[in-house]
Amino acid sequence: MVRLITHNLLACHAKNCTQTKGFPLAFNDVRVETKEAEFNADFLKSFYERKIDWDALVGAAKQLGDTSLPLERPEMVDDDFLQLLHHVLLEIHVEEGEMICPNCKHVYKIRDGIPNMLLAEHEIG
Amino acid sequence: MSAKPVTLVSDTSSHENASQLEQEHVHDVYDHIAPHFSQTRYKPWPIVSAFLASIPSGWVGLDSGTGNGKYLPLPLDRPGESWTIGLDRSSNLLNFAKSAGGKSREVVLGDAMDCCWRSGAFDYAISIATIHHFSTPERRKWAIQALLRCLSPDHGRALIYVWATRQDELSKRSIPRASPPAHDELPYKVPRSIGKDVFVPWKLTPGAPRGDSKYHQNVNGKDEISSTASQQTRRTDFDRYYHMFDEGELRLLVKEAAADLGIGERAKANETLSGTAKSGTFLEFVQDDWERSNFYIELRLWTI
Ligand SMILES: [Zn+2]
């Protein structure tokens, strides 16, 4: 599945691109499904505080039609906020579509919920 | 693995290059045997389970070469407290991995030699029975570097398992003694003569489930139903390529992979005592051992 937790970590790795410029990948032409996931406050808090790229998450959620997150990264992490974060990060599944690199425009396809990050031999940096 | 005699890779000259050998004798094989393979690979290895059980709550990790995803649900007693994302080169195996343990898992189709992640994205990584499928020392080193690059430099932990020339006495496999084939790549510090390159047969018994060639995806994400693929759905015998590691070879490879990235080997405890350290990222070996026909290394990164 491509959920936004994975999207928040993926970066373009094509030749002549860099992991900083090639992030975040932009969703295009997607089919999305929502599935319930188990809520785990400890995991969400840790991921939010240590790993998350907030702007990338808000931007990607918007591309998938979800505008529930505040644009500014909240300082206060309460239960209501964690519930919002839980839904956006772990319950929206991109089943079909593509992700496009903002820098080199490389297209990574998503099929049956699996993103294809393979590069052809000549595209490997 | 079924207990079948091993034959040495004897004719690498017929393969245009290493990636073609791996395409034919690793990726295509796993795509075709995926359902059968998945039925026989459900038991986690204890040392891998123990490593995952030791991961703190809230960490996110990568299983590079996840196969059917048998490690993605671990640890079973703390579901959802840490998240392991699976990466594999076989889309047919990932179709099993994406629902491993009966729940939705995050899986990515990709090559273990490439790092398709923000650098330092993961708190931990495992590479179990994967790096031995790369057919040159350089490619095995790149696979280790891809792991190191996606780990958090200040606390990232990794566990790497590879197949060993030193086989378990209980293993019925017999290893022929002969010199490995000559490679003609760039000069490399790990001796060419180290380890052994072999083919290991996989036999699909009549009635065994087969990989659906319709699912076979190429790099462009298009369905690939080539004539060879449809012929192979009738095949029952497959040869998987392995590089069997010698004693000490994995450690040497990890050290060299790290050194190329500017990561030196240094134990954290000693440094804290001496207090003479220069700033940088360092690698510490936590475990380096052999178990049941495999060598494994656990390492961690740390920074000053
Ligand atoms: Zn790019």
GROMACS .gro file of C-alpha atoms and ligand atoms in nm:
model
  430
    1MET     CA    1   0.000   0.000   0.000
    2VAL     CA    2   0.108   0.354  -0.036
    3ARG     CA    3  -0.004   0.530   0.275
    4LEU     CA    4   0.123   0.875   0.363
    5ILE     CA    5   0.361   0.730   0.623
    6THR     CA    6   0.553   0.568   0.336
    7HIS     CA    7   0.515   0.867   0.106
    8ASN     CA    8   0.667   1.086   0.378
    9LEU     CA    9   0.986   0.875   0.365
   10LEU     CA   10   1.018   0.804  -0.009
   11ALA     CA   11   1.240   1.022  -0.227
   12CYS     CA   12   1.342   1.026  -0.591
   13HIS     CA   13   1.663   0.834  -0.656
   14ALA     CA   14   1.700   0.876  -1.030
   15LYS     CA   15   2.031   0.967  -1.188
   16ASN     CA   16   2.113   1.338  -1.161
   17CYS     CA   17   1.846   1.388  -0.895
   18THR     CA   18   1.901   1.422  -0.520
   19GLN     CA   19   1.705   1.294  -0.223
   20THR     CA   20   1.659   1.651  -0.098
   21LYS     CA   21   1.544   1.802  -0.428
   22GLY     CA   22   1.345   1.492  -0.524
   23PHE     CA   23   1.112   1.519  -0.225
   24PRO     CA   24   0.821   1.512  -0.173
   25LEU     CA   25   0.691   1.314  -0.470
   26ALA     CA   26   0.364   1.454  -0.606
   27PHE     CA   27   0.059   1.229  -0.643
   28ASN     CA   28  -0.119   1.229  -0.976
   29ASP     CA   29  -0.423   1.051  -1.117
   30VAL     CA   30  -0.486   0.846  -0.802
   31ARG     CA   31  -0.750   0.603  -0.682
   32VAL     CA   32  -0.776   0.610  -0.305
   33GLU     CA   33  -0.935   0.375  -0.053
   34THR     CA   34  -0.990   0.438   0.315
   35LYS     CA   35  -0.938   0.148   0.555
   36GLU     CA   36  -0.951   0.153   0.931
   37ALA     CA   37  -0.621   0.097   1.111
   38GLU     CA   38  -0.540   0.038   1.478
   39PHE     CA   39  -0.466   0.359   1.664
   40ASN     CA   40  -0.136   0.373   1.849
   41ALA     CA   41  -0.067   0.704   2.023
   42ASP     CA   42   0.296   0.624   2.115
   43PHE     CA   43   0.394   0.542   1.760
   44LEU     CA   44   0.219   0.849   1.618
   45LYS     CA   45   0.379   1.083   1.870
   46SER     CA   46   0.724   0.944   1.804
   47PHE     CA   47   0.685   0.958   1.427
   48TYR     CA   48   0.547   1.312   1.450
   49GLU     CA   49   0.823   1.440   1.673
   50ARG     CA   50   1.123   1.268   1.515
   51LYS     CA   51   1.052   1.181   1.153
   52ILE     CA   52   0.770   1.369   0.992
   53ASP     CA   53   0.814   1.628   0.720
   54TRP     CA   54   0.504   1.831   0.798
   55ASP     CA   55   0.476   2.033   0.477
   56ALA     CA   56   0.516   1.716   0.270
   57LEU     CA   57   0.236   1.546   0.466
   58VAL     CA   58  -0.005   1.841   0.441
   59GLY     CA   59   0.068   1.878   0.068
   60ALA     CA   60   0.026   1.508  -0.008
   61ALA     CA   61  -0.298   1.485   0.195
   62LYS     CA   62  -0.437   1.779  -0.004
   63GLN     CA   63  -0.347   1.603  -0.332
   64LEU     CA   64  -0.551   1.307  -0.206
   65GLY     CA   65  -0.846   1.531  -0.119
   66ASP     CA   66  -0.793   1.553   0.257
   67THR     CA   67  -0.757   1.902   0.403
   68SER     CA   68  -0.814   1.816   0.769
   69LEU     CA   69  -0.458   1.897   0.883
   70PRO     CA   70  -0.354   2.248   0.992
   71LEU     CA   71  -0.104   2.414   0.758
   72GLU     CA   72   0.121   2.510   1.049
   73ARG     CA   73   0.288   2.229   1.236
   74PRO     CA   74   0.109   2.218   1.574
   75GLU     CA   75   0.315   2.251   1.891
   76MET     CA   76   0.043   2.097   2.107
   77VAL     CA   77   0.003   1.723   2.055
   78ASP     CA   78  -0.333   1.631   2.207
   79ASP     CA   79  -0.554   1.331   2.145
   80ASP     CA   80  -0.774   1.508   1.888
   81PHE     CA   81  -0.470   1.598   1.685
   82LEU     CA   82  -0.330   1.243   1.706
   83GLN     CA   83  -0.663   1.110   1.576
   84LEU     CA   84  -0.637   1.342   1.274
   85LEU     CA   85  -0.276   1.242   1.219
   86HIS     CA   86  -0.364   0.873   1.252
   87HIS     CA   87  -0.627   0.898   0.979
   88VAL     CA   88  -0.409   1.091   0.733
   89LEU     CA   89  -0.092   0.890   0.793
   90LEU     CA   90  -0.231   0.536   0.821
   91GLU     CA   91  -0.587   0.508   0.688
   92ILE     CA   92  -0.572   0.657   0.338
   93HIS     CA   93  -0.442   0.399   0.088
   94VAL     CA   94  -0.339   0.498  -0.262
   95GLU     CA   95  -0.428   0.192  -0.468
   96GLU     CA   96  -0.356   0.317  -0.821
   97GLY     CA   97  -0.189   0.621  -0.969
   98GLU     CA   98   0.154   0.773  -0.989
   99MET     CA   99   0.405   0.981  -0.795
  100ILE     CA  100   0.606   1.244  -0.983
  101CYS     CA  101   0.942   1.384  -0.875
  102PRO     CA  102   0.919   1.762  -0.820
  103ASN     CA  103   1.275   1.804  -0.950
  104CYS     CA  104   1.343   1.569  -1.244
  105LYS     CA  105   0.977   1.477  -1.317
  106HIS     CA  106   1.048   1.105  -1.304
  107VAL     CA  107   0.719   0.913  -1.277
  108TYR     CA  108   0.684   0.628  -1.026
  109LYS     CA  109   0.371   0.419  -1.089
  110ILE     CA  110   0.148   0.272  -0.821
  111ARG     CA  111  -0.034  -0.053  -0.905
  112ASP     CA  112  -0.241  -0.276  -0.677
  113GLY     CA  113  -0.130  -0.054  -0.389
  114ILE     CA  114   0.242  -0.112  -0.460
  115PRO     CA  115   0.464   0.178  -0.567
  116ASN     CA  116   0.719   0.084  -0.832
  117MET     CA  117   1.047   0.252  -0.738
  118LEU     CA  118   1.256   0.047  -0.982
  119LEU     CA  119   1.472   0.238  -1.227
  120ALA     CA  120   1.599   0.116  -1.560
  121GLU     CA  121   1.976   0.054  -1.566
  122HIS     CA  122   2.046   0.387  -1.745
  123GLU     CA  123   1.839   0.584  -1.491
  124ILE     CA  124   2.037   0.466  -1.186
  125GLY     CA  125   2.258   0.734  -1.037
  126MET     CA  126   1.522  -2.445   0.096
  127SER     CA  127   1.488  -2.802  -0.020
  128ALA     CA  128   1.791  -3.018   0.041
  129LYS     CA  129   1.930  -3.054  -0.309
  130PRO     CA  130   2.290  -3.072  -0.418
  131VAL     CA  131   2.438  -2.740  -0.509
  132THR     CA  132   2.602  -2.680  -0.842
  133LEU     CA  133   2.860  -2.410  -0.892
  134VAL     CA  134   2.796  -2.123  -1.128
  135SER     CA  135   3.036  -2.232  -1.396
  136ASP     CA  136   2.955  -2.021  -1.695
  137THR     CA  137   2.917  -1.653  -1.607
  138SER     CA  138   3.061  -1.561  -1.947
  139SER     CA  139   2.724  -1.641  -2.104
  140HIS     CA  140   2.568  -1.363  -1.898
  141GLU     CA  141   2.618  -1.020  -2.043
  142ASN     CA  142   2.654  -0.871  -1.700
  143ALA     CA  143   2.575  -0.921  -1.336
  144SER     CA  144   2.233  -0.760  -1.355
  145GLN     CA  145   2.126  -0.999  -1.629
  146LEU     CA  146   2.240  -1.294  -1.420
  147GLU     CA  147   2.041  -1.164  -1.126
  148GLN     CA  148   1.738  -1.097  -1.347
  149GLU     CA  149   1.739  -1.455  -1.470
  150HIS     CA  150   1.854  -1.640  -1.161
  151VAL     CA  151   1.706  -1.429  -0.882
  152HIS     CA  152   1.422  -1.195  -0.984
  153ASP     CA  153   1.253  -1.413  -1.247
  154VAL     CA  154   1.285  -1.719  -1.026
  155TYR     CA  155   1.123  -1.554  -0.723
  156ASP     CA  156   0.843  -1.412  -0.938
  157HIS     CA  157   0.765  -1.762  -1.065
  158ILE     CA  158   0.800  -1.956  -0.741
  159ALA     CA  159   0.640  -1.683  -0.525
  160PRO     CA  160   0.328  -1.875  -0.406
  161HIS     CA  161   0.522  -2.195  -0.339
  162PHE     CA  162   0.808  -2.004  -0.174
  163SER     CA  163   0.564  -1.810   0.041
  164GLN     CA  164   0.396  -2.130   0.165
  165THR     CA  165   0.731  -2.258   0.287
  166ARG     CA  166   0.863  -1.933   0.439
  167TYR     CA  167   0.645  -1.842   0.732
  168LYS     CA  168   0.868  -1.913   1.032
  169PRO     CA  169   1.071  -1.615   1.152
  170TRP     CA  170   1.432  -1.686   1.246
  171PRO     CA  171   1.479  -1.642   1.624
  172ILE     CA  172   1.771  -1.398   1.605
  173VAL     CA  173   1.574  -1.173   1.368
  174SER     CA  174   1.270  -1.190   1.597
  175ALA     CA  175   1.488  -1.100   1.896
  176PHE     CA  176   1.634  -0.803   1.707
  177LEU     CA  177   1.287  -0.673   1.617
  178ALA     CA  178   1.166  -0.731   1.974
  179SER     CA  179   1.450  -0.506   2.094
  180ILE     CA  180   1.338  -0.213   1.877
  181PRO     CA  181   1.196   0.074   2.086
  182SER     CA  182   0.833   0.179   2.047
  183GLY     CA  183   0.780   0.454   1.793
  184TRP     CA  184   1.060   0.353   1.559
  185VAL     CA  185   1.017   0.309   1.185
  186GLY     CA  186   1.224   0.058   0.989
  187LEU     CA  187   1.298  -0.100   0.653
  188ASP     CA  188   1.298  -0.469   0.563
  189SER     CA  189   1.515  -0.469   0.251
  190GLY     CA  190   1.439  -0.790   0.062
  191THR     CA  191   1.120  -0.855   0.256
  192GLY     CA  192   1.006  -1.144   0.030
  193ASN     CA  193   0.663  -1.255   0.152
  194GLY     CA  194   0.687  -1.009   0.442
  195LYS     CA  195   0.713  -1.261   0.724
  196TYR     CA  196   0.901  -1.010   0.945
  197LEU     CA  197   0.664  -0.718   0.885
  198PRO     CA  198   0.416  -0.815   1.162
  199LEU     CA  199   0.687  -0.845   1.431
  200PRO     CA  200   0.704  -0.803   1.723
  201LEU     CA  201   0.368  -0.976   1.759
  202ASP     CA  202   0.314  -0.869   2.120
  203ARG     CA  203   0.339  -0.496   2.037
  204PRO     CA  204   0.149  -0.449   1.710
  205GLY     CA  205   0.156  -0.095   1.573
  206GLU     CA  206   0.422   0.032   1.815
  207SER     CA  207   0.692   0.017   1.551
  208TRP     CA  208   0.645   0.011   1.173
  209THR     CA  209   0.851  -0.195   0.932
  210ILE     CA  210   0.818  -0.108   0.562
  211GLY     CA  211   0.900  -0.391   0.321
  212LEU     CA  212   1.100  -0.358   0.001
  213ASP     CA  213   1.151  -0.629  -0.257
  214ARG     CA  214   1.239  -0.678  -0.622
  215SER     CA  215   0.961  -0.934  -0.680
  216SER     CA  216   0.610  -0.793  -0.725
  217ASN     CA  217   0.464  -1.142  -0.690
  218LEU     CA  218   0.622  -1.184  -0.346
  219LEU     CA  219   0.503  -0.834  -0.248
  220ASN     CA  220   0.147  -0.936  -0.326
  221PHE     CA  221   0.185  -1.172  -0.030
  222ALA     CA  222   0.383  -0.926   0.181
  223LYS     CA  223   0.122  -0.651   0.152
  224SER     CA  224  -0.116  -0.847   0.373
  225ALA     CA  225   0.140  -1.038   0.584
  226GLY     CA  226  -0.009  -1.153   0.913
  227GLY     CA  227  -0.360  -1.067   0.791
  228LYS     CA  228  -0.320  -0.688   0.805
  229SER     CA  229  -0.234  -0.418   0.553
  230ARG     CA  230   0.142  -0.369   0.532
  231GLU     CA  231   0.345  -0.100   0.361
  232VAL     CA  232   0.548  -0.249   0.076
  233VAL     CA  233   0.754  -0.099  -0.205
  234LEU     CA  234   0.878  -0.255  -0.528
  235GLY     CA  235   1.245  -0.163  -0.548
  236ASP     CA  236   1.603  -0.276  -0.567
  237ALA     CA  237   1.803  -0.330  -0.246
  238MET     CA  238   2.102  -0.164  -0.416
  239ASP     CA  239   1.918   0.169  -0.451
  240CYS     CA  240   1.816   0.403  -0.174
  241CYS     CA  241   1.472   0.538  -0.267
  242TRP     CA  242   1.429   0.708   0.072
  243ARG     CA  243   1.508   1.039   0.238
  244SER     CA  244   1.858   0.992   0.376
  245GLY     CA  245   1.849   0.882   0.738
  246ALA     CA  246   1.476   0.805   0.708
  247PHE     CA  247   1.481   0.485   0.915
  248ASP     CA  248   1.559   0.407   1.277
  249TYR     CA  249   1.636   0.045   1.193
  250ALA     CA  250   1.676  -0.186   0.897
  251ILE     CA  251   1.698  -0.559   0.837
  252SER     CA  252   1.841  -0.738   0.535
  253ILE     CA  253   1.771  -1.106   0.573
  254ALA     CA  254   1.892  -1.354   0.311
  255THR     CA  255   1.908  -1.085   0.044
  256ILE     CA  256   2.259  -0.949  -0.012
  257HIS     CA  257   2.386  -1.297  -0.109
  258HIS     CA  258   2.175  -1.271  -0.427
  259PHE     CA  259   2.397  -0.992  -0.568
  260SER     CA  260   2.656  -1.142  -0.796
  261THR     CA  261   2.962  -0.918  -0.758
  262PRO     CA  262   3.143  -0.775  -0.452
  263GLU     CA  263   3.070  -0.421  -0.576
  264ARG     CA  264   2.696  -0.485  -0.596
  265ARG     CA  265   2.691  -0.647  -0.251
  266LYS     CA  266   2.876  -0.343  -0.118
  267TRP     CA  267   2.625  -0.106  -0.282
  268ALA     CA  268   2.343  -0.298  -0.115
  269ILE     CA  269   2.507  -0.246   0.225
  270GLN     CA  270   2.563   0.122   0.146
  271ALA     CA  271   2.197   0.162   0.051
  272LEU     CA  272   2.109   0.027   0.398
  273LEU     CA  273   2.357   0.255   0.576
  274ARG     CA  274   2.240   0.563   0.385
  275CYS     CA  275   1.876   0.519   0.480
  276LEU     CA  276   1.959   0.473   0.852
  277SER     CA  277   1.956   0.756   1.105
  278PRO     CA  278   2.326   0.836   1.154
  279ASP     CA  279   2.289   0.905   1.525
  280HIS     CA  280   2.109   0.586   1.636
  281GLY     CA  281   2.027   0.365   1.333
  282ARG     CA  282   2.048  -0.010   1.393
  283ALA     CA  283   2.072  -0.287   1.135
  284LEU     CA  284   2.076  -0.665   1.114
  285ILE     CA  285   2.223  -0.836   0.806
  286TYR     CA  286   2.199  -1.211   0.733
  287VAL     CA  287   2.376  -1.393   0.450
  288TRP     CA  288   2.431  -1.752   0.350
  289ALA     CA  289   2.762  -1.904   0.463
  290THR     CA  290   3.013  -2.144   0.311
  291ARG     CA  291   3.023  -2.294   0.660
  292GLN     CA  292   2.713  -2.511   0.650
  293ASP     CA  293   2.518  -2.660   0.935
  294GLU     CA  294   2.607  -3.023   0.997
  295LEU     CA  295   2.237  -3.103   0.988
  296SER     CA  296   2.209  -2.958   0.638
  297LYS     CA  297   2.187  -3.232   0.379
  298ARG     CA  298   2.331  -3.002   0.118
  299SER     CA  299   2.673  -3.092  -0.018
  300ILE     CA  300   2.894  -2.811  -0.140
  301PRO     CA  301   3.122  -2.898  -0.428
  302ARG     CA  302   3.478  -2.779  -0.386
  303ALA     CA  303   3.600  -2.571  -0.677
  304SER     CA  304   3.722  -2.221  -0.739
  305PRO     CA  305   3.458  -1.956  -0.803
  306PRO     CA  306   3.424  -1.808  -1.153
  307ALA     CA  307   3.643  -1.517  -1.254
  308HIS     CA  308   3.483  -1.175  -1.257
  309ASP     CA  309   3.631  -0.888  -1.448
  310GLU     CA  310   3.515  -0.579  -1.264
  311LEU     CA  311   3.712  -0.290  -1.120
  312PRO     CA  312   3.982  -0.361  -0.863
  313TYR     CA  313   3.832  -0.435  -0.526
  314LYS     CA  314   3.983  -0.476  -0.184
  315VAL     CA  315   3.778  -0.775  -0.076
  316PRO     CA  316   3.966  -1.066  -0.234
  317ARG     CA  317   3.798  -1.208  -0.542
  318SER     CA  318   3.865  -1.559  -0.425
  319ILE     CA  319   3.661  -1.515  -0.110
  320GLY     CA  320   3.329  -1.698  -0.080
  321LYS     CA  321   3.162  -1.921  -0.339
  322ASP     CA  322   2.920  -1.851  -0.623
  323VAL     CA  323   2.657  -2.120  -0.662
  324PHE     CA  324   2.323  -2.207  -0.812
  325VAL     CA  325   2.069  -2.363  -0.579
  326PRO     CA  326   1.782  -2.550  -0.743
  327TRP     CA  327   1.417  -2.486  -0.660
  328LYS     CA  328   1.177  -2.752  -0.778
  329LEU     CA  329   0.808  -2.686  -0.816
  330THR     CA  330   0.630  -3.012  -0.745
  331PRO     CA  331   0.329  -3.096  -0.963
  332GLY     CA  332   0.031  -2.913  -0.816
  333ALA     CA  333   0.246  -2.653  -0.640
  334PRO     CA  334   0.106  -2.302  -0.676
  335ARG     CA  335   0.278  -2.093  -0.942
  336GLY     CA  336   0.351  -1.725  -0.984
  337ASP     CA  337   0.101  -1.550  -1.207
  338SER     CA  338   0.302  -1.407  -1.495
  339LYS     CA  339   0.031  -1.144  -1.544
  340TYR     CA  340   0.158  -0.977  -1.229
  341HIS     CA  341   0.514  -0.956  -1.351
  342GLN     CA  342   0.601  -0.587  -1.364
  343ASN     CA  343   0.894  -0.438  -1.543
  344VAL     CA  344   1.065  -0.109  -1.457
  345ASN     CA  345   0.805   0.089  -1.649
  346GLY     CA  346   0.529  -0.066  -1.446
  347LYS     CA  347   0.379  -0.228  -1.753
  348ASP     CA  348   0.261  -0.584  -1.761
  349GLU     CA  349   0.526  -0.802  -1.906
  350ILE     CA  350   0.399  -1.123  -2.053
  351SER     CA  351   0.694  -1.211  -2.264
  352SER     CA  352   0.716  -1.540  -2.447
  353THR     CA  353   0.983  -1.656  -2.201
  354ALA     CA  354   0.757  -1.568  -1.910
  355SER     CA  355   0.469  -1.773  -2.045
  356GLN     CA  356   0.704  -2.063  -2.119
  357GLN     CA  357   0.840  -2.039  -1.767
  358THR     CA  358   0.498  -2.083  -1.611
  359ARG     CA  359   0.531  -2.444  -1.729
  360ARG     CA  360   0.879  -2.480  -1.588
  361THR     CA  361   0.935  -2.682  -1.274
  362ASP     CA  362   1.310  -2.642  -1.219
  363PHE     CA  363   1.474  -2.314  -1.131
  364ASP     CA  364   1.831  -2.229  -1.038
  365ARG     CA  365   1.873  -1.949  -0.786
  366TYR     CA  366   2.204  -1.767  -0.773
  367TYR     CA  367   2.377  -1.730  -0.434
  368HIS     CA  368   2.708  -1.593  -0.319
  369MET     CA  369   2.806  -1.798  -0.014
  370PHE     CA  370   3.006  -1.584   0.228
  371ASP     CA  371   3.330  -1.696   0.388
  372GLU     CA  372   3.416  -1.638   0.754
  373GLY     CA  373   3.493  -1.267   0.805
  374GLU     CA  374   3.384  -1.164   0.455
  375LEU     CA  375   3.062  -0.989   0.559
  376ARG     CA  376   3.239  -0.784   0.826
  377LEU     CA  377   3.507  -0.680   0.577
  378LEU     CA  378   3.240  -0.580   0.325
  379VAL     CA  379   3.043  -0.379   0.583
  380LYS     CA  380   3.359  -0.199   0.698
  381GLU     CA  381   3.454  -0.110   0.344
  382ALA     CA  382   3.099  -0.003   0.252
  383ALA     CA  383   3.095   0.224   0.557
  384ALA     CA  384   3.446   0.361   0.498
  385ASP     CA  385   3.347   0.468   0.143
  386LEU     CA  386   3.066   0.672   0.301
  387GLY     CA  387   3.306   0.830   0.549
  388ILE     CA  388   3.182   0.614   0.837
  389GLY     CA  389   3.461   0.465   1.046
  390GLU     CA  390   3.436   0.166   1.278
  391ARG     CA  391   3.446   0.269   1.642
  392ALA     CA  392   3.276   0.135   1.954
  393LYS     CA  393   3.071   0.396   2.134
  394ALA     CA  394   3.163   0.286   2.488
  395ASN     CA  395   3.540   0.322   2.436
  396GLU     CA  396   3.498   0.666   2.288
  397THR     CA  397   3.291   0.794   2.575
  398LEU     CA  398   3.568   0.689   2.811
  399SER     CA  399   3.860   0.831   2.618
  400GLY     CA  400   3.682   1.152   2.517
  401THR     CA  401   3.931   1.228   2.240
  402ALA     CA  402   3.690   1.184   1.952
  403LYS     CA  403   3.661   1.397   1.643
  404SER     CA  404   3.308   1.464   1.523
  405GLY     CA  405   3.154   1.233   1.267
  406THR     CA  406   2.938   0.926   1.211
  407PHE     CA  407   3.066   0.592   1.333
  408LEU     CA  408   2.968   0.229   1.308
  409GLU     CA  409   2.979  -0.019   1.591
  410PHE     CA  410   2.950  -0.396   1.547
  411VAL     CA  411   2.708  -0.530   1.807
  412GLN     CA  412   2.701  -0.895   1.694
  413ASP     CA  413   2.909  -1.082   1.439
  414ASP     CA  414   2.835  -1.452   1.438
  415TRP     CA  415   2.730  -1.767   1.256
  416GLU     CA  416   2.405  -1.954   1.298
  417ARG     CA  417   2.259  -2.247   1.107
  418SER     CA  418   2.447  -2.202   0.778
  419ASN     CA  419   2.433  -1.821   0.788
  420PHE     CA  420   2.659  -1.538   0.896
  421TYR     CA  421   2.494  -1.238   1.057
  422ILE     CA  422   2.601  -0.896   1.171
  423GLU     CA  423   2.417  -0.649   1.390
  424LEU     CA  424   2.547  -0.294   1.380
  425ARG     CA  425   2.456   0.048   1.499
  426LEU     CA  426   2.547   0.397   1.390
  427TRP     CA  427   2.624   0.682   1.626
  428THR     CA  428   2.753   1.037   1.599
  429ILE     CA  429   2.969   1.274   1.798
  430ZN      ZN  430   1.393   1.314  -0.935
   0.00000   0.00000   0.00000
